Amino acid sequence: MATKSHYPHYNVLDAAEDWDPHTRKIVEARLLPLESVEHLTTAETKTLYSVVAALIDDDRSEILDYVVKHFDDTLGKRIGESQRKTGVPPQADLIRRTLSGLGKTARDNYGKPFPELTVDEQHTILGQLERGQIPADGIWMNLPQKEAFTKLLSLTVEAYYSHPKIWSEIGHGGPAYPRGYVRTGPGLVDPWEAQREE
Amino acid sequence: MQRRFGDQEVDICIVGAGAAGGVLARDLARAGLKVVVLEAGPFWDPQQDFASDELSMQKLGWQETVLVAGNNPLKMGHNNTGRGVGGGTVHFTGVFLRFHESDFRVYSQDGVADDWPISYADLAPYYDRIEREIAVSGPKHFPWGPFAGPYPYPEREPLSANAVVFRQGCEKLGIKSAVTPLAILSAPFDGRPPCINRGFCNQGCLPNAKFSTLIQHIPQAIAAGAEVLPDCTVTQVEVDEKSRRVTGVIFVHDGTEYRQPAKIVILANFVVQMPRLLLNSATPAFPDGLANSSGMVGKGIMPHSSYDVYAKFPEEIRLYKGTPVLATTQDFYETDHTRGFVRGYTLHAHGARPVAMATGISVGAGTWGPQLRRAMLDFNFYARITQVGEVLPSEKNTVTLADEKDDNGLPLPLVTFGYGDNDLKLIDHAVAKMKEILTAAGGKPEFVIPDTAHLMGGCRMGADPRTSVVDQWGRTHDHPNLYLAGAPIFVTGGGVNPTETVMALAARTADHLIQQARRGL
């Protein structure tokens, strides 16, 4: 498995002028620093930064800003959540209760708030959440832990892998309209695509 | 709201402007009937509303909450249901394949499920017509099933690296493969350009190279005089209890309730919302919901099993490039008793963009933290194959009404699903086969993602009103002027993408209604 980018000099945004304006606006907005949140509380925001950093193994704030913004937008979303298992609270509730539960478990187990734990300690708690092994009392009562873990992971991953800096790191061509691709077969790369460096 | 026909009775009211609703609206309007189409979602403008971006285009899936339960709760939204004019055709991969003859006679042939009340021969002329109408691209010779080609337009080229390694793996193992028949243009047609290999078929086609009813059938329907009303959620089908005839529908637009009277009502609102609407339309004379004297409304829903296998290769594949599905095998489609299960599946080489792959290997396969980050640094070195596997119908897999209500005060749908024994054996076989193909091509299989795609059934066809909801034309057994169209009326699901069959069935229902109309509706 790779530990660093195969494309250290590639920047997907170099081609942004060739994108359609609508796509460009959407993607470039993800680069903005997060100045304020609309729905998350200060405490939730702090915990959330550490949770998503641990889930994705990346603590660069300029990227986490967008991931946290995606959570904040999700909390304000009215249209629905596509599917929800019976017995699972609506997603805004689920996210809020889980963040507060993680804070409580951190204090109970380590005597510190979640963001102040070591990465290993954070991973331990998140691993327990993933397996549904946090004692189901107090705030965790009737809170389906595996579902909570999946919700946090899914929102984190979809936002993180929508960030153009991450596209550059993994060598994704990004939006390709109106240009498209000409060279698509094995070993073929259009001139503007990421060029592998080893 | 502007309404051309207002409260006046129209000939036809269609609920849902997707694959089936689009075909019906166009064909019936062209026959001179007064048609109104009510669509719950927006009227998309590709140039303004679509983007080359996975996350922002999740909006093309049905986002309203559906409650899910069962041993294998379904992933909904973008996975199977479209929202807005065009419905699922706006975000489908464009795979355009016919059912095989055996799909219509599963009980006769394999002793499971049930036969359809129609045969392949009944649908063949409609398959032909639809393929010509949208200029399906595909091979000169298609090696499986009753239709051997040629397709109206040449097969797509060039292929993506992912499709090439898939075909190489197949060839090494003696498995036949073909370039996939697609509702994506390989040459100009009807003022639309051929595909530019942008790769965002599931996010809505920006160049309009991929067919959808949003850009083809609905504009043709409007040109022929149909009225298409977006952002209108139908909350009830009204019925005259004495005559059992339906009289029209009630719908909500922007918080206000309206009524659309119609001589014929056609529901084309897919597998979850169709049973929900029928059940929510219960009256004292029809306490179990409309069209439900058999008790079969909402029963026997079927997804396709759609496991993905990702394998890592020593050289770059670049899954993001080009049309997602470009190569296919149906060598495992028909029942083979040596395998220990009945029915079969299709395999497609299937591209992916970062959100789809990262979500698959994390949420689907349990990878997170450093493992996820490292695997995704090798994004460009993965190839992927996906399965479209037949799932047999079971009365335990249902759409019912939940206690929880939506903003209109209507009970939410509850979708319950679990695989049966045969389904699980079929999945095991398909996963092993996908791994073999990727390994033969030089890759190392690393991630298996359990998933489903599509939904069918829940208002099945049949000759017997005691065990089915609609007849072979889509007319409900209980109400002479209420029709159902689309994937819900499937008896079995086949092992292949359903859109072409949805459209062929809708075209057949349209022909039937046009005949009826000549005698007076």
XYZ file of C-alpha atoms in Angstrom:
719
model
C 0.000 0.000 0.000
C 1.167 3.490 -0.842
C 2.140 5.835 1.957
C 2.518 8.919 -0.215
C 1.078 10.342 -3.408
C 2.168 8.889 -6.751
C 1.547 12.353 -8.198
C 3.354 14.885 -5.965
C 3.372 17.633 -8.617
C -0.179 17.267 -9.927
C -2.812 19.870 -9.099
C -6.267 19.144 -10.462
C -7.146 22.835 -10.069
C -4.642 23.767 -12.773
C -7.351 22.737 -15.217
C -10.178 24.570 -13.431
C -10.433 27.176 -16.179
C -11.396 24.397 -18.561
C -14.322 23.253 -16.415
C -17.902 24.359 -16.893
C -18.679 27.333 -14.596
C -21.303 25.517 -12.521
C -18.985 22.641 -11.604
C -16.112 25.036 -10.995
C -18.149 27.072 -8.539
C -19.162 23.975 -6.586
C -15.628 22.560 -6.411
C -13.812 25.819 -5.630
C -16.196 26.550 -2.764
C -14.678 23.534 -1.014
C -11.385 25.419 -0.667
C -12.838 28.169 1.526
C -11.804 28.226 5.187
C -14.673 27.487 7.559
C -15.363 30.734 9.368
C -18.532 29.786 11.166
C -20.934 26.912 11.478
C -24.713 27.205 11.388
C -25.959 24.119 13.147
C -23.127 22.523 15.130
C -22.370 23.815 18.634
C -18.821 24.835 19.578
C -18.327 21.661 21.600
C -19.689 19.478 18.787
C -17.450 21.227 16.278
C -14.313 20.580 18.354
C -15.078 16.913 18.830
C -16.052 16.543 15.187
C -12.701 17.876 13.895
C -10.870 15.173 15.894
C -13.312 12.433 14.948
C -13.077 13.050 11.217
C -9.293 13.468 11.413
C -9.040 10.033 13.031
C -11.499 8.402 10.633
C -9.621 9.644 7.590
C -6.093 9.709 9.034
C -5.491 13.336 8.054
C -5.300 16.377 10.332
C -4.816 19.150 7.756
C -7.296 21.774 8.878
C -7.811 23.251 5.398
C -9.262 19.935 4.282
C -11.070 19.081 7.508
C -12.801 22.490 7.293
C -14.739 21.256 4.309
C -15.545 17.911 5.917
C -16.916 19.687 9.004
C -18.890 22.055 6.781
C -20.456 19.032 5.076
C -21.628 17.765 8.482
C -22.974 21.213 9.339
C -24.886 21.396 6.036
C -26.216 17.875 6.629
C -27.600 18.878 10.031
C -29.623 21.610 8.327
C -30.868 19.438 5.487
C -34.649 19.156 5.220
C -35.241 16.886 2.266
C -34.475 13.557 3.956
C -31.702 11.016 4.357
C -32.579 8.530 1.570
C -32.821 5.610 4.001
C -32.837 5.094 7.740
C -32.978 1.761 9.533
C -35.897 1.276 11.859
C -34.851 1.990 15.428
C -32.198 4.507 14.362
C -32.815 8.153 15.259
C -33.083 10.738 12.450
C -29.591 11.653 11.245
C -29.274 15.048 12.952
C -30.128 13.414 16.273
C -27.863 10.475 15.606
C -24.882 12.705 14.792
C -25.400 15.010 17.770
C -25.895 12.256 20.322
C -22.901 10.336 18.998
C -20.589 13.358 19.231
C -21.689 14.016 22.747
C -21.357 10.307 23.603
C -17.798 10.209 22.261
C -16.928 13.216 24.445
C -18.361 11.480 27.480
C -16.608 8.170 26.795
C -13.294 10.006 26.342
C -13.697 11.688 29.737
C -14.879 8.478 31.414
C -12.051 6.342 30.028
C -9.148 8.768 29.852
C -10.190 11.798 31.909
C -9.800 14.134 28.921
C -11.979 15.555 26.161
C -11.908 13.572 22.879
C -9.727 16.087 20.979
C -7.032 15.851 23.658
C -6.658 12.078 23.417
C -3.775 10.524 21.507
C -4.607 9.235 18.053
C -4.351 5.666 19.390
C -6.836 6.429 22.160
C -9.194 8.030 19.635
C -8.894 4.954 17.413
C -9.656 2.705 20.372
C -12.904 4.515 21.138
C -13.924 4.699 17.465
C -13.155 0.975 17.103
C -15.440 0.243 20.043
C -18.148 2.352 18.427
C -17.700 0.496 15.119
C -18.152 -2.859 16.889
C -20.940 -1.595 19.167
C -18.847 -2.196 22.314
C -19.243 1.057 24.229
C -21.300 0.285 27.373
C -24.880 1.164 26.451
C -25.734 3.296 29.453
C -26.326 7.011 29.992
C -26.081 8.890 26.744
C -25.426 5.669 24.801
C -28.696 4.108 25.918
C -30.775 3.083 22.879
C -28.219 4.590 20.517
C -27.317 2.089 17.769
C -23.524 2.382 17.772
C -22.697 0.616 14.510
C -25.188 2.804 12.677
C -23.712 5.861 14.351
C -20.211 4.862 13.255
C -21.359 4.255 9.690
C -23.090 7.639 9.532
C -19.959 9.482 10.718
C -17.697 7.505 8.403
C -19.911 7.900 5.370
C -20.295 11.684 5.712
C -16.557 12.043 6.392
C -15.472 9.959 3.430
C -17.825 11.503 0.880
C -16.704 15.028 1.796
C -12.989 14.225 2.093
C -12.864 12.528 -1.320
C -14.731 15.482 -2.829
C -11.924 17.876 -1.894
C -9.828 18.904 -4.908
C -6.575 18.651 -2.912
C -7.340 15.004 -2.284
C -8.175 14.498 -5.966
C -4.706 15.865 -6.743
C -3.066 13.504 -4.256
C -4.736 10.394 -5.599
C -4.363 11.442 -9.227
C -8.060 11.812 -10.046
C -8.743 13.781 -13.227
C -11.639 15.621 -11.576
C -14.371 17.303 -13.593
C -13.821 16.636 -17.287
C -16.377 18.764 -19.025
C -16.554 20.084 -21.627
C -13.221 18.451 -22.408
C -13.782 14.711 -21.782
C -11.046 12.131 -22.289
C -9.379 11.172 -25.543
C -6.779 8.608 -24.443
C -8.540 6.025 -22.288
C -6.890 2.620 -22.853
C -4.330 0.932 -20.593
C -1.229 3.089 -20.084
C -2.731 6.047 -21.944
C -2.961 9.449 -20.283
C -4.217 12.753 -21.662
C -1.563 15.476 -21.385
C -3.404 17.386 -18.665
C -3.927 14.334 -16.418
C -1.816 13.375 -13.416
C 1.553 12.012 -14.515
C 2.852 9.262 -12.288
C 6.210 9.897 -10.585
C 7.932 7.054 -8.765
C -49.447 27.305 -10.149
C -50.110 27.438 -13.878
C -52.184 24.458 -15.012
C -53.308 24.091 -18.569
C -56.237 21.800 -17.812
C -57.008 23.041 -14.293
C -59.663 20.940 -12.626
C -60.939 19.710 -15.965
C -60.920 15.934 -16.504
C -58.079 14.824 -18.748
C -57.763 11.513 -20.595
C -54.633 10.325 -18.852
C -52.920 11.300 -15.611
C -49.458 9.780 -15.170
C -47.745 9.835 -11.772
C -43.965 9.879 -12.152
C -41.865 11.124 -15.089
C -39.146 8.459 -15.145
C -38.329 5.665 -17.589
C -41.887 4.283 -17.764
C -43.767 7.580 -17.302
C -41.725 9.251 -20.034
C -42.490 6.577 -22.628
C -46.207 6.511 -21.758
C -46.540 10.306 -21.790
C -44.913 10.592 -25.188
C -46.767 7.716 -26.870
C -50.188 8.661 -25.467
C -49.791 12.380 -26.216
C -48.766 11.569 -29.782
C -51.924 9.474 -30.104
C -53.888 12.659 -29.441
C -54.862 11.989 -25.846
C -54.968 14.739 -23.251
C -52.105 13.833 -20.893
C -50.938 15.337 -17.577
C -47.766 14.073 -15.904
C -47.204 14.797 -12.202
C -43.604 14.510 -10.996
C -42.590 14.838 -7.334
C -39.123 16.210 -8.090
C -37.840 19.154 -10.108
C -37.638 19.660 -13.863
C -33.852 19.458 -14.272
C -31.972 21.631 -16.735
C -28.754 19.688 -17.407
C -26.686 22.775 -18.217
C -27.750 24.615 -15.035
C -28.378 21.798 -12.583
C -25.817 19.096 -13.405
C -22.159 19.180 -12.448
C -19.160 16.904 -12.980
C -19.186 16.087 -9.300
C -20.250 13.064 -7.294
C -21.247 14.686 -4.019
C -23.385 17.529 -5.304
C -25.166 15.218 -7.745
C -26.432 12.880 -5.049
C -29.521 15.059 -5.456
C -30.478 13.034 -8.533
C -31.376 10.162 -6.195
C -34.602 10.028 -4.212
C -33.612 11.671 -0.913
C -36.862 11.638 1.045
C -36.437 9.250 3.934
C -37.439 5.638 3.402
C -37.320 3.431 6.478
C -35.448 0.168 5.925
C -35.388 -3.101 7.839
C -34.768 -6.823 7.459
C -31.660 -9.018 7.406
C -30.170 -6.996 4.549
C -31.605 -3.465 4.821
C -31.419 -1.780 1.413
C -29.405 1.273 0.539
C -31.889 3.554 -1.222
C -31.586 6.943 -2.935
C -29.049 7.090 -5.726
C -28.679 3.297 -5.489
C -32.015 2.631 -7.128
C -34.452 5.560 -7.276
C -34.356 8.783 -9.263
C -35.910 12.071 -8.329
C -37.088 14.716 -10.790
C -38.141 14.596 -14.423
C -36.303 11.711 -16.099
C -36.290 9.704 -12.865
C -33.645 6.990 -12.754
C -32.712 7.444 -16.426
C -30.967 10.688 -15.451
C -28.446 8.875 -13.264
C -28.337 5.322 -14.665
C -25.166 3.978 -16.263
C -26.929 3.635 -19.591
C -26.608 -0.172 -19.698
C -29.327 -1.270 -22.094
C -29.924 -5.005 -22.165
C -32.911 -7.220 -22.840
C -34.231 -9.930 -20.603
C -33.686 -13.464 -21.880
C -36.501 -15.868 -22.831
C -35.987 -17.850 -19.616
C -36.645 -14.737 -17.498
C -40.334 -14.909 -18.392
C -40.707 -18.583 -17.477
C -38.730 -19.041 -14.294
C -41.309 -21.348 -12.709
C -41.700 -23.598 -15.760
C -37.987 -23.841 -16.220
C -36.567 -23.823 -12.697
C -39.519 -24.520 -10.425
C -39.095 -21.298 -8.451
C -40.961 -17.964 -8.315
C -43.566 -17.629 -11.035
C -43.901 -17.265 -14.807
C -44.787 -13.914 -16.322
C -48.165 -13.665 -18.063
C -46.241 -12.638 -21.191
C -43.294 -14.144 -23.037
C -40.160 -12.711 -24.568
C -41.916 -12.729 -27.963
C -44.561 -10.323 -26.623
C -41.891 -7.780 -25.695
C -39.483 -8.343 -28.608
C -41.106 -5.799 -30.973
C -41.003 -3.192 -28.194
C -37.357 -3.924 -27.411
C -36.625 -3.443 -31.131
C -38.549 -0.199 -31.283
C -37.023 1.336 -28.148
C -33.474 0.445 -29.209
C -33.986 2.138 -32.571
C -35.747 5.108 -31.028
C -32.834 5.989 -28.773
C -30.041 4.744 -31.056
C -28.570 2.173 -28.663
C -24.879 1.555 -29.351
C -23.653 -2.012 -29.167
C -21.803 -4.830 -30.864
C -22.615 -6.266 -34.288
C -22.874 -9.649 -32.623
C -24.177 -10.042 -29.081
C -23.345 -13.555 -27.837
C -26.098 -14.190 -25.275
C -29.882 -14.408 -25.201
C -32.415 -14.257 -27.996
C -31.170 -11.010 -29.591
C -27.860 -11.478 -31.360
C -27.571 -7.939 -32.699
C -26.680 -5.896 -34.580
C -27.505 -2.819 -32.516
C -28.670 0.333 -34.295
C -25.445 2.262 -33.593
C -21.853 0.936 -33.592
C -20.359 -0.220 -30.317
C -18.548 2.371 -28.224
C -14.838 2.906 -28.619
C -12.246 3.477 -27.308
C -12.666 1.264 -24.254
C -11.437 2.265 -20.807
C -8.449 0.441 -19.322
C -10.848 -1.099 -16.797
C -12.938 -2.598 -19.618
C -9.816 -3.793 -21.422
C -8.393 -5.682 -18.410
C -11.826 -7.198 -17.768
C -11.931 -8.539 -21.320
C -8.352 -9.809 -21.043
C -9.182 -11.658 -17.837
C -12.293 -13.175 -19.423
C -10.377 -14.274 -22.497
C -7.708 -16.045 -20.438
C -10.436 -18.011 -18.674
C -12.399 -18.827 -21.831
C -15.274 -16.559 -20.786
C -17.003 -14.683 -23.606
C -17.237 -10.901 -23.213
C -18.670 -8.078 -25.309
C -18.729 -4.323 -25.471
C -21.830 -3.372 -23.478
C -24.952 -2.228 -25.333
C -25.552 1.294 -24.042
C -28.125 4.055 -24.289
C -25.126 6.302 -24.930
C -24.415 7.618 -28.398
C -21.448 6.391 -30.393
C -22.208 8.869 -33.206
C -24.416 11.974 -33.563
C -28.164 11.393 -33.326
C -31.153 13.718 -33.299
C -29.030 16.824 -32.713
C -27.098 15.222 -29.853
C -23.337 14.539 -29.876
C -21.539 11.235 -29.252
C -20.060 10.539 -25.818
C -16.829 12.355 -24.873
C -15.826 9.828 -22.185
C -16.356 12.299 -19.366
C -17.300 9.426 -17.076
C -20.018 11.060 -14.962
C -22.994 9.067 -16.317
C -24.287 8.517 -12.773
C -24.143 12.243 -12.070
C -26.318 13.268 -15.021
C -24.973 13.588 -18.551
C -23.894 17.148 -19.391
C -23.228 16.714 -23.119
C -26.609 14.937 -23.567
C -24.851 11.961 -25.181
C -26.642 9.614 -22.792
C -30.335 9.057 -23.323
C -32.754 9.990 -20.567
C -36.492 10.555 -20.700
C -35.645 14.060 -19.401
C -33.998 14.973 -22.706
C -35.887 12.708 -25.099
C -39.353 11.376 -24.264
C -40.560 14.164 -21.995
C -39.723 16.992 -24.460
C -41.374 14.897 -27.202
C -44.420 14.433 -24.977
C -44.621 18.178 -24.334
C -44.261 18.900 -28.060
C -47.172 16.524 -28.633
C -49.340 18.455 -26.160
C -48.744 16.747 -22.797
C -48.528 18.864 -19.671
C -45.662 17.953 -17.306
C -45.939 19.410 -13.803
C -42.785 19.102 -11.663
C -42.600 19.484 -7.862
C -46.040 17.910 -7.493
C -46.350 15.071 -4.995
C -49.385 12.855 -5.435
C -50.813 11.957 -2.040
C -53.922 10.011 -2.994
C -55.628 8.233 -5.849
C -59.367 8.879 -5.644
C -61.848 6.118 -6.312
C -65.586 5.851 -6.830
C -66.464 3.064 -4.453
C -69.538 1.898 -6.369
C -68.067 1.602 -9.848
C -64.562 0.790 -8.517
C -63.285 3.251 -11.102
C -60.617 5.729 -10.081
C -61.558 9.348 -10.709
C -58.218 11.138 -10.502
C -55.520 12.072 -8.007
C -54.882 14.586 -5.253
C -51.469 16.221 -5.261
C -49.546 18.803 -3.274
C -47.512 21.601 -4.836
C -45.737 24.105 -2.617
C -47.953 23.264 0.365
C -51.237 23.630 -1.529
C -53.473 20.713 -2.419
C -54.858 20.276 -5.930
C -57.002 17.696 -7.702
C -56.444 16.295 -11.176
C -59.454 14.366 -12.467
C -58.674 11.824 -15.198
C -60.374 9.076 -17.185
C -57.314 6.845 -16.762
C -54.718 7.052 -13.995
C -51.314 5.449 -14.559
C -48.932 5.131 -11.627
C -45.309 5.063 -12.759
C -43.744 6.043 -9.454
C -41.492 3.059 -8.830
C -41.213 0.236 -6.382
C -41.400 2.094 -3.070
C -43.744 5.012 -3.689
C -46.238 3.045 -5.806
C -47.269 0.579 -3.078
C -47.089 3.417 -0.566
C -49.526 5.513 -2.607
C -51.894 2.581 -3.174
C -51.861 1.725 0.534
C -52.253 5.375 1.552
C -55.280 5.659 -0.782
C -57.369 3.227 1.284
C -61.082 4.048 1.670
C -63.829 2.339 3.704
C -64.659 0.155 0.692
C -60.984 -0.571 0.045
C -59.590 -0.738 3.578
C -56.364 -2.489 2.510
C -55.579 0.094 -0.118
C -56.382 0.330 -3.805
C -55.686 -2.547 -6.195
C -54.991 -4.763 -3.207
C -57.734 -7.411 -3.107
C -54.977 -10.000 -3.563
C -53.001 -8.601 -0.622
C -49.990 -8.497 -2.956
C -49.451 -4.724 -3.073
C -45.972 -4.125 -1.679
C -45.033 -7.813 -1.617
C -42.208 -9.532 -3.454
C -39.867 -6.600 -3.998
C -36.521 -7.579 -5.533
C -33.252 -5.698 -5.854
C -30.347 -7.115 -7.841
C -27.457 -8.381 -5.803
C -24.659 -6.104 -6.925
C -21.428 -6.985 -5.167
C -18.309 -5.185 -6.339
C -14.787 -6.568 -6.380
C -11.828 -4.196 -6.493
C -8.420 -5.591 -7.447
C -5.099 -3.790 -7.443
C -2.911 -3.886 -10.534
C 0.801 -3.153 -10.944
C -0.001 -0.544 -13.612
C -2.476 2.318 -13.622
C -6.080 1.551 -14.574
C -7.597 4.953 -13.741
C -11.145 3.901 -12.943
C -12.416 7.463 -13.317
C -11.885 7.602 -17.058
C -14.605 7.074 -19.569
C -18.092 5.622 -19.538
C -18.365 3.510 -16.369
C -19.668 0.315 -17.984
C -18.119 -0.656 -21.326
C -17.633 -4.430 -21.137
C -19.910 -7.244 -20.033
C -20.273 -10.993 -19.799
C -23.485 -12.996 -19.553
C -21.776 -16.399 -19.588
C -23.291 -17.074 -16.142
C -26.790 -15.829 -16.900
C -28.768 -19.045 -17.315
C -29.399 -21.770 -14.751
C -26.579 -24.313 -14.516
C -27.442 -27.060 -12.055
C -23.796 -27.940 -11.427
C -23.477 -24.619 -9.562
C -25.938 -25.514 -6.807
C -28.375 -22.641 -7.387
C -30.878 -21.560 -10.039
C -30.859 -18.479 -12.260
C -27.762 -16.335 -12.775
C -26.108 -12.985 -13.222
C -24.409 -10.489 -15.500
C -20.936 -9.105 -14.816
C -19.839 -5.627 -15.905
C -16.468 -3.932 -15.823
C -17.524 -0.862 -13.843
C -15.512 2.334 -13.428
C -15.665 4.478 -10.293
C -14.858 7.950 -9.116
C -13.221 8.669 -5.725
C -16.354 9.072 -3.591
C -17.875 5.828 -4.877
C -14.708 3.808 -4.347
C -13.837 5.335 -0.959
C -17.409 4.905 0.287
C -17.446 1.333 -0.987
C -14.245 0.226 0.688
C -14.958 2.134 3.922
C -18.683 1.913 4.650
C -19.051 -1.257 2.560
C -15.900 -3.153 3.502
C -15.002 -1.727 6.919
C -11.758 0.078 6.028
C -11.026 3.373 7.791
C -8.171 5.419 9.220
C -4.688 4.785 7.786
C -5.770 1.694 5.801
C -8.391 3.683 3.933
C -6.075 6.598 3.277
C -3.327 4.329 1.921
C -5.646 2.243 -0.215
C -7.039 5.409 -1.775
C -3.538 6.720 -2.565
C -3.503 3.755 -4.960
C -6.910 4.759 -6.398
C -5.535 4.746 -9.930
C -4.230 1.189 -9.631
C -7.573 -0.477 -8.946
C -9.899 -2.192 -11.389
C -13.464 -3.078 -10.547
C -16.088 -5.576 -11.650
C -19.702 -5.413 -10.533
C -22.414 -8.055 -10.511
C -26.068 -7.781 -11.461
C -27.501 -10.914 -9.876
C -31.035 -12.235 -9.900
C -32.812 -12.188 -6.524
C -35.834 -14.467 -6.305
C -39.107 -12.911 -5.143
C -40.226 -13.587 -1.572
C -43.390 -12.407 0.140
C -41.223 -11.519 3.131
C -39.599 -8.707 1.165
C -42.066 -5.878 1.338
C -43.034 -2.231 1.172
C -45.436 -1.426 4.008
C -46.521 1.718 5.850
C -44.577 2.874 8.908
C -45.943 4.755 11.918
C -43.703 7.729 11.223
C -45.196 10.405 8.933
C -43.834 12.825 6.342
C -44.476 16.599 6.041
C -47.778 15.924 4.278
C -48.884 13.788 7.230
C -48.624 10.551 5.244
C -47.051 7.386 6.678
C -43.491 6.818 5.470
C -42.752 3.659 3.496
C -40.973 0.824 5.286
C -38.864 -1.367 2.997
C -37.978 -4.778 4.415
C -35.477 -6.975 2.625
C -33.389 -10.084 3.226
C -31.647 -12.421 0.789
C -32.805 -16.011 0.428
C -30.581 -19.093 0.233
C -30.450 -19.231 -3.539
C -29.583 -15.519 -3.679
C -26.620 -15.988 -1.324
C -25.258 -18.982 -3.240
C -25.511 -16.997 -6.455
C -23.603 -14.095 -4.854
C -20.813 -16.416 -3.665
C -20.446 -17.791 -7.164
C -20.369 -14.326 -8.731
C -17.820 -12.982 -6.238
C -15.532 -15.960 -6.878
C -15.891 -15.467 -10.625
C -15.119 -11.731 -10.412
C -11.989 -12.518 -8.384
C -10.905 -15.139 -10.945
C -11.302 -12.712 -13.838
C -9.368 -9.933 -12.099
C -6.639 -12.354 -11.048
C -6.349 -13.777 -14.568
C -5.902 -10.212 -15.823
C -2.954 -9.695 -13.472
C -4.695 -8.028 -10.539
C -4.888 -8.869 -6.867
C -8.455 -8.796 -5.486
C -8.480 -6.681 -2.327
C -11.983 -5.485 -1.544
C -15.382 -7.150 -1.845
C -18.229 -4.679 -1.358
C -21.684 -6.064 -0.583
C -24.265 -3.960 -2.375
C -27.525 -4.035 -4.302
C -28.758 -2.170 -7.349
C -32.173 -1.505 -8.869
C -35.546 -2.495 -7.438
C -38.366 -4.437 -9.013
C -41.662 -6.038 -8.021
C -44.131 -5.085 -5.321
C -47.157 -4.812 -7.659
C -46.623 -7.841 -9.813
C -48.337 -8.848 -13.030
C -50.241 -12.067 -13.359
C -53.231 -13.729 -14.943
C -54.776 -14.632 -11.575
C -56.325 -11.688 -9.657
C -55.964 -13.658 -6.421
C -52.161 -13.667 -6.607
C -51.238 -10.596 -8.617
C -51.989 -6.861 -8.787
C -52.080 -6.109 -12.524
C -52.823 -8.026 -15.728
C -50.428 -8.394 -18.640
C -51.191 -4.824 -19.817
C -50.536 -3.239 -16.431
C -54.234 -2.769 -15.700
C -55.071 -3.379 -12.045
C -57.375 -6.344 -11.539
C -59.487 -4.297 -9.098
C -59.986 -0.973 -10.900
C -60.727 -0.967 -14.649
C -59.102 2.429 -15.290
C -56.099 2.307 -12.941
C -52.832 1.165 -14.545
C -49.396 0.520 -13.066
C -46.199 0.813 -15.087
C -42.494 0.271 -14.625
C -40.333 -2.045 -12.542
C -42.981 -2.680 -9.822
C -45.008 -4.902 -12.153
C -42.082 -7.284 -12.848
C -42.818 -10.860 -11.760
C -39.142 -11.770 -11.454
C -36.104 -9.537 -11.694
C -33.801 -11.200 -14.206
C -30.053 -10.998 -13.767
C -29.604 -7.866 -15.799
C -30.168 -4.097 -15.672
C -33.927 -3.510 -15.920
C -34.342 -0.153 -17.728
C -34.857 -1.510 -21.245
C -37.510 -3.942 -20.000
C -39.217 -1.147 -18.029
C -39.436 0.944 -21.191
C -40.544 -1.937 -23.431
C -43.352 -2.831 -20.997
C -44.436 0.815 -20.830
C -44.529 1.049 -24.626
C -46.678 -2.108 -24.719
C -49.097 -0.631 -22.160
C -49.218 2.575 -24.227
C -50.155 0.600 -27.365
C -52.872 -1.195 -25.435
C -54.309 2.104 -24.164
C -54.225 3.631 -27.626
C -56.266 0.664 -28.900
C -58.674 1.143 -25.998
C -58.981 4.853 -26.691
C -60.128 4.128 -30.257
C -63.114 2.389 -28.718
C -63.584 5.212 -26.200
C -61.930 5.539 -22.794
